[in-house]
PDB file of C-alpha atoms in Angstrom:
ATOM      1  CA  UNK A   1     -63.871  34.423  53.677  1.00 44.00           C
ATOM      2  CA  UNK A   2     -65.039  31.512  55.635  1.00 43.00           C
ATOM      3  CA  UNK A   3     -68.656  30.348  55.397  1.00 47.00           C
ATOM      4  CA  UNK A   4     -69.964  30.852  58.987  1.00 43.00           C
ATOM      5  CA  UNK A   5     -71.473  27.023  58.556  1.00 42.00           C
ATOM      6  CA  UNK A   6     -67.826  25.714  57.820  1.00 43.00           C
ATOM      7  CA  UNK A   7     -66.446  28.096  61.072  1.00 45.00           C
ATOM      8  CA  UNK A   8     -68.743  26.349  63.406  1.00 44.00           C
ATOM      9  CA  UNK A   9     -68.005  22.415  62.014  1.00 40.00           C
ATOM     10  CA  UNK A  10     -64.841  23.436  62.498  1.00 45.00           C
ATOM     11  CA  UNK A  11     -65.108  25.323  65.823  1.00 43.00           C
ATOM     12  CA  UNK A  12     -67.189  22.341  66.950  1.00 38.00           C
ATOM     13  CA  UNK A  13     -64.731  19.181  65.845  1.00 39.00           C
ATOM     14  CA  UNK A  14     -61.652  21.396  67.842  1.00 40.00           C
ATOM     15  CA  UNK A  15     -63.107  21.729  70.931  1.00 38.00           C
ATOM     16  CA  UNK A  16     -65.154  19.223  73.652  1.00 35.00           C
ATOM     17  CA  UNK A  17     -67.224  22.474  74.762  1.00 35.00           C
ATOM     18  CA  UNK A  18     -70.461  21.613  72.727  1.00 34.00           C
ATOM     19  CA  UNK A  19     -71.973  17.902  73.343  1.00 31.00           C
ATOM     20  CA  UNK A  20     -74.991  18.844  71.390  1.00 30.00           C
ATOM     21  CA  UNK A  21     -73.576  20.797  67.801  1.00 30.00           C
ATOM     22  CA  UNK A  22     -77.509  22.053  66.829  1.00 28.00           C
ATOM     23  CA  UNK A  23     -77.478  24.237  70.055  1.00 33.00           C
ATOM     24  CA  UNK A  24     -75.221  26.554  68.699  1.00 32.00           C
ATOM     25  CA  UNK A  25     -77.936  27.372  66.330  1.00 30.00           C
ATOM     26  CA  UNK A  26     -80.560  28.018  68.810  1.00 34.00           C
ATOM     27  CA  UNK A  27     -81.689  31.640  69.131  1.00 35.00           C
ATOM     28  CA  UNK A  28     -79.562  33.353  71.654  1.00 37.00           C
ATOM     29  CA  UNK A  29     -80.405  36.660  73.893  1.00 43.00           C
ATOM     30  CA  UNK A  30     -78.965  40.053  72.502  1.00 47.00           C
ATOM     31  CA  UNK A  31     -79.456  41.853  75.535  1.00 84.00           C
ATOM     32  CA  UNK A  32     -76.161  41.259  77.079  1.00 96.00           C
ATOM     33  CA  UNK A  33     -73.863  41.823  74.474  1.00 97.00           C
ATOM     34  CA  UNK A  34     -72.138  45.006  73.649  1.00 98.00           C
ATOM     35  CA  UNK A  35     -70.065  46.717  70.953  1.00 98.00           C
ATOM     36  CA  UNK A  36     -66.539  48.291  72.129  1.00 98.00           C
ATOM     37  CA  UNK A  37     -65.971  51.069  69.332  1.00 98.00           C
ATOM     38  CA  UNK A  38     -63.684  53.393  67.976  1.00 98.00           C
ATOM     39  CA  UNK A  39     -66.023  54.659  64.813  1.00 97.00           C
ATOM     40  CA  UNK A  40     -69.637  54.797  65.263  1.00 97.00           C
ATOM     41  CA  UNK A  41     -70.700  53.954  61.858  1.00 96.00           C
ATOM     42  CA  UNK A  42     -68.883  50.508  62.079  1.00 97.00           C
ATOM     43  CA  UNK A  43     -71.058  49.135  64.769  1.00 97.00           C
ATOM     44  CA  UNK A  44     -73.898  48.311  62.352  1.00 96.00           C
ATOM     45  CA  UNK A  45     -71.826  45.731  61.292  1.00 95.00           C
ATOM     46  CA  UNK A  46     -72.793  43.806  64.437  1.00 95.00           C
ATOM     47  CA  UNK A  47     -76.156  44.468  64.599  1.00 91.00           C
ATOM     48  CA  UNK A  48     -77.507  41.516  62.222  1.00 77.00           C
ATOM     49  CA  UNK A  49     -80.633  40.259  64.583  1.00 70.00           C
ATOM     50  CA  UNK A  50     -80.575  42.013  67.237  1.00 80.00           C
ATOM     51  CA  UNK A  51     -77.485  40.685  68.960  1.00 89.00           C
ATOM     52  CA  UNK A  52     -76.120  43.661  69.734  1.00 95.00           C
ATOM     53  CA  UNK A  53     -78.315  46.298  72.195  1.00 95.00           C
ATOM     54  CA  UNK A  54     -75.189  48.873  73.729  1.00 97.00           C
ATOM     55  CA  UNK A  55     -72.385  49.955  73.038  1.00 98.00           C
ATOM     56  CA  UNK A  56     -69.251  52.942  74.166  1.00 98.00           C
ATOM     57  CA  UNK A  57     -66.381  54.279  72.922  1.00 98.00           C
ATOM     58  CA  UNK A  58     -64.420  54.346  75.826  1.00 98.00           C
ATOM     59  CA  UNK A  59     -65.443  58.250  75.992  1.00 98.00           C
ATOM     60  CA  UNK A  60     -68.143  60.338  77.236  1.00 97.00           C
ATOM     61  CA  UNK A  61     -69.489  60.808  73.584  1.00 97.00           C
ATOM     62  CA  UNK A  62     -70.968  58.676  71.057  1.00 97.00           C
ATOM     63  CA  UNK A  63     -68.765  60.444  68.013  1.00 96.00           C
ATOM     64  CA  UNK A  64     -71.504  59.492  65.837  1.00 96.00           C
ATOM     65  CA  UNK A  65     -74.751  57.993  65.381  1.00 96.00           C
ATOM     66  CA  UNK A  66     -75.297  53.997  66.241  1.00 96.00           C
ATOM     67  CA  UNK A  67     -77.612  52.247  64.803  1.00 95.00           C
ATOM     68  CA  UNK A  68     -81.150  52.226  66.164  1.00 93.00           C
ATOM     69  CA  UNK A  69     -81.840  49.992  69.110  1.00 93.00           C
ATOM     70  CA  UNK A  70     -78.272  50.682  70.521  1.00 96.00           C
ATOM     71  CA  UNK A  71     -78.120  52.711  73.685  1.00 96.00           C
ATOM     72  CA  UNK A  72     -74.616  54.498  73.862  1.00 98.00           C
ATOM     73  CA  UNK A  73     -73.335  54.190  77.160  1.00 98.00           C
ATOM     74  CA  UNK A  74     -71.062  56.876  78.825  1.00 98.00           C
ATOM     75  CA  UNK A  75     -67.707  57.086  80.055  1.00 98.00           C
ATOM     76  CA  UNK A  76     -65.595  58.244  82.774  1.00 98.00           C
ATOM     77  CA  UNK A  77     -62.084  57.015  81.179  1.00 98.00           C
ATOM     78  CA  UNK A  78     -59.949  58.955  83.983  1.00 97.00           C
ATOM     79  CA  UNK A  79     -58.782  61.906  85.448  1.00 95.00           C
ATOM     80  CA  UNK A  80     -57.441  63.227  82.129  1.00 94.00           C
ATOM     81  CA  UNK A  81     -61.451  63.103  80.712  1.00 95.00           C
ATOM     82  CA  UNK A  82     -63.100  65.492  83.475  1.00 97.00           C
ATOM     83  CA  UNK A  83     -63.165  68.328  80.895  1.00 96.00           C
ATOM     84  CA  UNK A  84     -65.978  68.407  79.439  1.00 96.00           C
ATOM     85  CA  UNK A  85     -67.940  65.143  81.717  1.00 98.00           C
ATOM     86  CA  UNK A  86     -70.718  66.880  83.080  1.00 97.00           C
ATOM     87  CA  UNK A  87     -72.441  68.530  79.668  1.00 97.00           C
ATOM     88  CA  UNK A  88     -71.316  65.084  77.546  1.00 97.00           C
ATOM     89  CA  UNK A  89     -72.962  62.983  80.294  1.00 97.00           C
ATOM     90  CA  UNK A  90     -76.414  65.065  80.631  1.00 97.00           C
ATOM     91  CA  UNK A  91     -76.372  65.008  77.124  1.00 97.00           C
ATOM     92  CA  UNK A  92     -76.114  61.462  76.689  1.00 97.00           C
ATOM     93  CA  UNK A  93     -78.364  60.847  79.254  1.00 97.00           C
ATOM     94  CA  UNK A  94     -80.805  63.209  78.070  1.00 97.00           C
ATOM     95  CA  UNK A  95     -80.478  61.128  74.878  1.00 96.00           C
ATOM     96  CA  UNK A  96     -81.402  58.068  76.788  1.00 96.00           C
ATOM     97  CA  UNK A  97     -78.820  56.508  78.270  1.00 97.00           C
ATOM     98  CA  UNK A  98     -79.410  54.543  81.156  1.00 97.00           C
ATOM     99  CA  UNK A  99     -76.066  53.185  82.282  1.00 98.00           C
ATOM    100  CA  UNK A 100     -72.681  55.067  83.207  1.00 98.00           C
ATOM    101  CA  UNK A 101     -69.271  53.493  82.960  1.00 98.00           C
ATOM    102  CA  UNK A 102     -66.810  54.258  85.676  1.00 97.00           C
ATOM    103  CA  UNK A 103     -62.631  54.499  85.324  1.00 98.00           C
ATOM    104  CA  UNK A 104     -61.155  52.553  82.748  1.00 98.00           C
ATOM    105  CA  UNK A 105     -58.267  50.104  84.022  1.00 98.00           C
ATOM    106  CA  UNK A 106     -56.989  52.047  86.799  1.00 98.00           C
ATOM    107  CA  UNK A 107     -55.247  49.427  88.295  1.00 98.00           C
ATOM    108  CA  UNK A 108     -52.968  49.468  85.398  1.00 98.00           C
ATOM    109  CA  UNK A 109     -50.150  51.932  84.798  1.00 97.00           C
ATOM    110  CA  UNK A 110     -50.675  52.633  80.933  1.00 97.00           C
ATOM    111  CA  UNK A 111     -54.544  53.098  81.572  1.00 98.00           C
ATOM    112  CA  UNK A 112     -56.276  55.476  84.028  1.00 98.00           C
ATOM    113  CA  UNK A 113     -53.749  54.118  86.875  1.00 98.00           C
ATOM    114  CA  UNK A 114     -55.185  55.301  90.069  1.00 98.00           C
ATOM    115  CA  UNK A 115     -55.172  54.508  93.965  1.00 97.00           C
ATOM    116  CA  UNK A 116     -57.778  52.895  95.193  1.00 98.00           C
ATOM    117  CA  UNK A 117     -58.292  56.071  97.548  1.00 97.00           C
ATOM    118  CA  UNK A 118     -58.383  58.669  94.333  1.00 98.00           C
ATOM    119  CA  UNK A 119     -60.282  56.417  92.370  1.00 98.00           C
ATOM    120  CA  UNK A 120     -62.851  56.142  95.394  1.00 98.00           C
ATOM    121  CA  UNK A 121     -63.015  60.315  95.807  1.00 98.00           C
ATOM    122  CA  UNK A 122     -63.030  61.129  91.740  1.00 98.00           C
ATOM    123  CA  UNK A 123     -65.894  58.804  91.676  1.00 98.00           C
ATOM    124  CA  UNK A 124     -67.604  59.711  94.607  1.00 98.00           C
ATOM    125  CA  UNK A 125     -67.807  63.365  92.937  1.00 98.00           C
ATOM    126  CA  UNK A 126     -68.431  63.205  89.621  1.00 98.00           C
ATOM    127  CA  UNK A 127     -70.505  59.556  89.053  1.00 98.00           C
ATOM    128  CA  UNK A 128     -72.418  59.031  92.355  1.00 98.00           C
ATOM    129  CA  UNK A 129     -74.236  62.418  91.522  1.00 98.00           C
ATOM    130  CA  UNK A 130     -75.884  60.478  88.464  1.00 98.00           C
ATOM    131  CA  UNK A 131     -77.084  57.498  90.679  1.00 98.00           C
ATOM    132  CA  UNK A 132     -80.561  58.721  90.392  1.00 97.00           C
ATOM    133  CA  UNK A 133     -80.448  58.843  86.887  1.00 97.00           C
ATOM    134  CA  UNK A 134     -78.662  56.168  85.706  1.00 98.00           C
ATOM    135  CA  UNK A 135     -77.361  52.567  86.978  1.00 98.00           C
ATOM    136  CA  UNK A 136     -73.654  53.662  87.876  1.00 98.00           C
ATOM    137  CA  UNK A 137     -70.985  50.849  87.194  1.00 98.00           C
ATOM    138  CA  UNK A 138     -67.266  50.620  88.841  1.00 98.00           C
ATOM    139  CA  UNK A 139     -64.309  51.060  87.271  1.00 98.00           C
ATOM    140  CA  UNK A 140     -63.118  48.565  84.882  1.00 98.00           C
ATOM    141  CA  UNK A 141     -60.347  46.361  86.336  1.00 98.00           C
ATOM    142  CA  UNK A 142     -57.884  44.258  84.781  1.00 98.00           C
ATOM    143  CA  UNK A 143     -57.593  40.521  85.452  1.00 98.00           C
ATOM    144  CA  UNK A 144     -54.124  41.235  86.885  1.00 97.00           C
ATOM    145  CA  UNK A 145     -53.187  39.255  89.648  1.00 95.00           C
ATOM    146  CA  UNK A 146     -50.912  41.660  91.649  1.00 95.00           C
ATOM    147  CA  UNK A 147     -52.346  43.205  95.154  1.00 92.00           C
ATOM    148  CA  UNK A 148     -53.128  46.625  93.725  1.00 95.00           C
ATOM    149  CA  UNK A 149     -54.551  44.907  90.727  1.00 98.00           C
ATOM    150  CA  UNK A 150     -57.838  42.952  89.633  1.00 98.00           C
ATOM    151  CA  UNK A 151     -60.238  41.683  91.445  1.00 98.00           C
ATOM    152  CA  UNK A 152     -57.490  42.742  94.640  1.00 98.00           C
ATOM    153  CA  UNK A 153     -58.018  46.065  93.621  1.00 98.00           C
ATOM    154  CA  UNK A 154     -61.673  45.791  92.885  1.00 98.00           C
ATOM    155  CA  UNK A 155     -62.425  44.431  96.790  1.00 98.00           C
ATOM    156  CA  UNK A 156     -60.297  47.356  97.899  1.00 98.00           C
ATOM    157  CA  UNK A 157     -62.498  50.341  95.748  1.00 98.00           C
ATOM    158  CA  UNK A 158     -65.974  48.335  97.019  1.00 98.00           C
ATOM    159  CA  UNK A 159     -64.453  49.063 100.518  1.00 98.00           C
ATOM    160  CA  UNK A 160     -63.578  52.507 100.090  1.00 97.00           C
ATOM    161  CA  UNK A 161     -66.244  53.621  97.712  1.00 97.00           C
ATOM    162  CA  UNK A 162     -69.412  51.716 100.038  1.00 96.00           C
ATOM    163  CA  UNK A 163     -71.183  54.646  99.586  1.00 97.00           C
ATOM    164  CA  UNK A 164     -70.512  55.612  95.847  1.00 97.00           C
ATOM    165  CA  UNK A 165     -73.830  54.063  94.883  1.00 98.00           C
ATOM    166  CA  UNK A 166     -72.373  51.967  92.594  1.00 98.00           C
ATOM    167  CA  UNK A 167     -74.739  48.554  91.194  1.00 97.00           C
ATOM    168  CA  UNK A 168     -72.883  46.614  88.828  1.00 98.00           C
ATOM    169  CA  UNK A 169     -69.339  45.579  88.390  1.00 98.00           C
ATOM    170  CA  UNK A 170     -67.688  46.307  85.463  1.00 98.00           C
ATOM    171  CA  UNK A 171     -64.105  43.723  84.654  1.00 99.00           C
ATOM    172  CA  UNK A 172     -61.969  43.332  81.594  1.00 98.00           C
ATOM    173  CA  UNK A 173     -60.273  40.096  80.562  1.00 98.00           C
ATOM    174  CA  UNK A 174     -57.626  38.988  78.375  1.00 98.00           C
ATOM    175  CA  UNK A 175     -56.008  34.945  77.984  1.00 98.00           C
ATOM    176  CA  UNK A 176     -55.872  31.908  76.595  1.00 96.00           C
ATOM    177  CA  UNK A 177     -58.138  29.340  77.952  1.00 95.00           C
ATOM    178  CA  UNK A 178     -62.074  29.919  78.263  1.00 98.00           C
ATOM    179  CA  UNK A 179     -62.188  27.892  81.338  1.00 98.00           C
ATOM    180  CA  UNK A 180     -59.757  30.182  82.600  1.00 98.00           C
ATOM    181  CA  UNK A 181     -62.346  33.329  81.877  1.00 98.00           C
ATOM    182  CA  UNK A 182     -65.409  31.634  83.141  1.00 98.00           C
ATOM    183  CA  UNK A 183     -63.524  31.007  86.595  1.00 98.00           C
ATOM    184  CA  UNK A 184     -62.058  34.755  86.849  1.00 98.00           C
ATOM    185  CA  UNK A 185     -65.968  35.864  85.713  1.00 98.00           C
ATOM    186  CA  UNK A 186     -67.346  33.702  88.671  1.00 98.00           C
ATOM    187  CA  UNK A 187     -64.939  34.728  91.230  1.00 98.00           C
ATOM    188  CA  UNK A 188     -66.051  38.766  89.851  1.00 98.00           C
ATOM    189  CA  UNK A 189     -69.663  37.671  90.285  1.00 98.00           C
ATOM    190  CA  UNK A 190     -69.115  36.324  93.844  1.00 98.00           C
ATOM    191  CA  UNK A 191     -66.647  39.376  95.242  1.00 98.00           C
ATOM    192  CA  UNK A 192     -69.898  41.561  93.637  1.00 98.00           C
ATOM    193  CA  UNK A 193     -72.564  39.467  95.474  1.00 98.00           C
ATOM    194  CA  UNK A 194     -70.222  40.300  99.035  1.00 97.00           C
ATOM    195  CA  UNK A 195     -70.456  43.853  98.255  1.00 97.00           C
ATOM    196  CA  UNK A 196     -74.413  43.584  97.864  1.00 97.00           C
ATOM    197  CA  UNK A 197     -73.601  43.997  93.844  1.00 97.00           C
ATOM    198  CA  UNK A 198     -75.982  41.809  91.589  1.00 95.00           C
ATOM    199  CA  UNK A 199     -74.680  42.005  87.982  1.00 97.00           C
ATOM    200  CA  UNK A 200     -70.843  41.622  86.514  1.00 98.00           C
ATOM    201  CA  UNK A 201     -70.461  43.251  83.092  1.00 98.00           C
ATOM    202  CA  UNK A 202     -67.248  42.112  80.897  1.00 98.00           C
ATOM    203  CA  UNK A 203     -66.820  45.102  79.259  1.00 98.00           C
ATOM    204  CA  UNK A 204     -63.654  44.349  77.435  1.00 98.00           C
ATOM    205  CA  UNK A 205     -62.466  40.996  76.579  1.00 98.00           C
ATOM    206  CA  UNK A 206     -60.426  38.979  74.344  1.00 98.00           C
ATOM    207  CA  UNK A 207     -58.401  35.666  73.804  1.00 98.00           C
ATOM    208  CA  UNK A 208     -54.507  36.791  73.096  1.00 97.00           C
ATOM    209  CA  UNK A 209     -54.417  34.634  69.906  1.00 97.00           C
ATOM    210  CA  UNK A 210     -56.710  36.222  67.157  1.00 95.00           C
ATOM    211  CA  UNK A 211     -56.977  33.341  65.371  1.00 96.00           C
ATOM    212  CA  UNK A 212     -58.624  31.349  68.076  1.00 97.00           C
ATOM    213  CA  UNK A 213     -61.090  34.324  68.107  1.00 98.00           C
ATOM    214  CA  UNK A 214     -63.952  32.701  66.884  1.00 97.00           C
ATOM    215  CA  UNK A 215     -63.981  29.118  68.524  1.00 97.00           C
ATOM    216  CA  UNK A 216     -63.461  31.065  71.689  1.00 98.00           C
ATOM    217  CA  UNK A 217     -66.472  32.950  71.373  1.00 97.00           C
ATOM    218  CA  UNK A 218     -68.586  29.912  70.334  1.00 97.00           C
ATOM    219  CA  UNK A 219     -67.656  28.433  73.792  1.00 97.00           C
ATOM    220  CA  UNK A 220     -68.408  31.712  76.085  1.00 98.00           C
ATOM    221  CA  UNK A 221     -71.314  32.980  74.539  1.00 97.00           C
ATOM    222  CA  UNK A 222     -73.762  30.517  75.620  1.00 96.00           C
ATOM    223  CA  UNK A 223     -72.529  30.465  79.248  1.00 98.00           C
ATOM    224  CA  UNK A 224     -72.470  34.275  79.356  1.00 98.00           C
ATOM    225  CA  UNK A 225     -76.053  34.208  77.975  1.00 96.00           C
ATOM    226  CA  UNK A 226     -77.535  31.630  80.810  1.00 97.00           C
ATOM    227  CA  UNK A 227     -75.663  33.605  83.476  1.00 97.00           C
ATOM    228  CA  UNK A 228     -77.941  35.230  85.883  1.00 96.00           C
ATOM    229  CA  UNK A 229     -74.936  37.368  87.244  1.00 98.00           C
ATOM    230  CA  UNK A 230     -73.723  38.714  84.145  1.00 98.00           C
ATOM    231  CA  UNK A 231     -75.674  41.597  82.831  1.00 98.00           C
ATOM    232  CA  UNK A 232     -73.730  42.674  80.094  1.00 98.00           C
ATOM    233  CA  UNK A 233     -70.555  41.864  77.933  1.00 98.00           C
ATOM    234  CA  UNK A 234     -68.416  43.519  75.062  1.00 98.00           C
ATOM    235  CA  UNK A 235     -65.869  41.557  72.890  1.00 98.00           C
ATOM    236  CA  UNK A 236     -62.584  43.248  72.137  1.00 98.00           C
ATOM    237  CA  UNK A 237     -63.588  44.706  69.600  1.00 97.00           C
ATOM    238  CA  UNK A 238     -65.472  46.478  66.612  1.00 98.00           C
ATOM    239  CA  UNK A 239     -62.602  47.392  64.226  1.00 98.00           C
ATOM    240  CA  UNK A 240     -61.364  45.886  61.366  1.00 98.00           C
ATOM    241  CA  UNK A 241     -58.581  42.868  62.214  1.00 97.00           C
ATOM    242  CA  UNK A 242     -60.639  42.463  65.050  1.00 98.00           C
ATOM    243  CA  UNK A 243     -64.564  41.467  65.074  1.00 97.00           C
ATOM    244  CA  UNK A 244     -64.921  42.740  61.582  1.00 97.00           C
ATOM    245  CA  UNK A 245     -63.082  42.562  58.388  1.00 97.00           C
ATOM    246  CA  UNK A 246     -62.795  46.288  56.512  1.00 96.00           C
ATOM    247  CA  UNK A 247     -66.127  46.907  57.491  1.00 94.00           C
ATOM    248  CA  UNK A 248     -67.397  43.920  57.210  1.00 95.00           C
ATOM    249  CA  UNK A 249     -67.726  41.125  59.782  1.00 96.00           C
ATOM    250  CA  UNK A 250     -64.773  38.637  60.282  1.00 97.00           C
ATOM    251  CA  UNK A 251     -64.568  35.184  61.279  1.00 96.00           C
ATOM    252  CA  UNK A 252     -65.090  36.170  64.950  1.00 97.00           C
ATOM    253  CA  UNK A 253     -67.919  38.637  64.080  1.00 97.00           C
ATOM    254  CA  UNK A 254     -70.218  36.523  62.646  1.00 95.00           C
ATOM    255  CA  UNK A 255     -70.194  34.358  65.569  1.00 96.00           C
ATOM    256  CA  UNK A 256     -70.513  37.536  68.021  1.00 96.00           C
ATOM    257  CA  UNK A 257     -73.197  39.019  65.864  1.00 94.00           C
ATOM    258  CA  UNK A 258     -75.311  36.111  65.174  1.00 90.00           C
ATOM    259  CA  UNK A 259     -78.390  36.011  67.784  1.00 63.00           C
TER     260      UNK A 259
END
């Protein structure tokens, strides 16, 4: 495997991101970032210093125990999950959870693909009752750029769901270019500010080539770190072939769980 020293030289010579190569050796917060899971017991893997404080499974149950000092945070995924929500989500919140995760793409056909208008009332009655125990987060768009997709579809659920108590915004991303998601996480944070919204969470990204993983990472980091409008994020994801390698960390994890 690749010496994490060697992946940052490396990282560093490829792109023009980092003037100063010692900063990205300079503690980082852990706060904001996140593990997307499938198996709870892999999730350790990313917890080396503290860089990793939350995590969810894209379900309304852990499935497992995480390690200590990550809070689990429930799931709505769709309309197909509302079996079972209300005892999973007491119980999870009874077991200290303090966030709740909305819909999970459903601006996209081969996720929880709802209208804007069904999304708003299957929100409306089974998250907004939570609101006074939990910070309540929207669906999870897509950066599609279609009208029923995205941030389109986003502005068009803040409209219909003004009084679904929801305070942060939760986006996914997938691309090429980190400029590209800094610009598309800017434009979330400022269509969130509109709606009287203070935090963006990234709950799902990823760069489409997995090779490029880790030199992607070592540019967003940082920036997601110093942003005041970003209160959480989640790379795509904790699995092997991914962030980790068997069950140990990959290229890519190392820089996502160093802190």
């Amino acid at each position: 495997m690749v010496s994490f020293t060697k992946l940052v030289t490396a990282a560093l010579l490829s792109t023009s991101t980092f003037a100063a190569p010692l900063n990205i050796f300079q503690k980082r917060s852990g706060s904001k970032r996140g593990a997307a899971y499938k198996e709870a017991s892999l999730v350790s893997a990313l917890t080396n210093g503290g860089a990793v404080s939350w995590a969810y499974n894209w379900n309304s149950s852990p499935d497992g125990d995480l390690p200590p000092g990550v809070s689990f945070i429930p799931m709505l995924w769709g309309q197909k999950s509302l079996d079972g929500w209300s005892s999973a989500v007491q119980s999870a919140l009874s077991s200290g959870s303090k966030y709740i995760l909305g819909f999970n793409e459903p601006d996209l056909p081969s996720q929880a693909n709802m209208a804007v208008s069904d999304a708003a009332s299957l929100y409306r009655e089974n998250i907004t009752p939570y609101a006074d125990q939990a910070t309540l987060m929207t669906p999870a768009v897509t950066n599609g750029n279609a009208q029923n997709q995205g941030l389109n579809w986003m502005s068009s659920f803040l409209e219909s769901c003004s009084d679904c108590k929801a305070s942060v915004m939760a986006i996914h991303w997938y691309g090429t270019d980190a400029d590209d998601f800094k610009n598309h996480v800017t434009s979330a944070v400022t269509l969130a500010q509109q709606h009287g919204i203070q935090e963006v969470w990234i709950t799902e990204f990823g760069v489409n080539d997995i090779s490029q993983a880790a030199s992607f990472l070592l540019q967003v980091l940082p920036w997601l770190d110093s942003q005041e409008g970003v209160g959480g994020y989640a790379y795509f994801y904790c699995a092997s072939g991914y962030l980790l390698d068997g069950t140990g960390l990959s290229a890519s994890g190392q820089v996502y769980a160093s802190s």
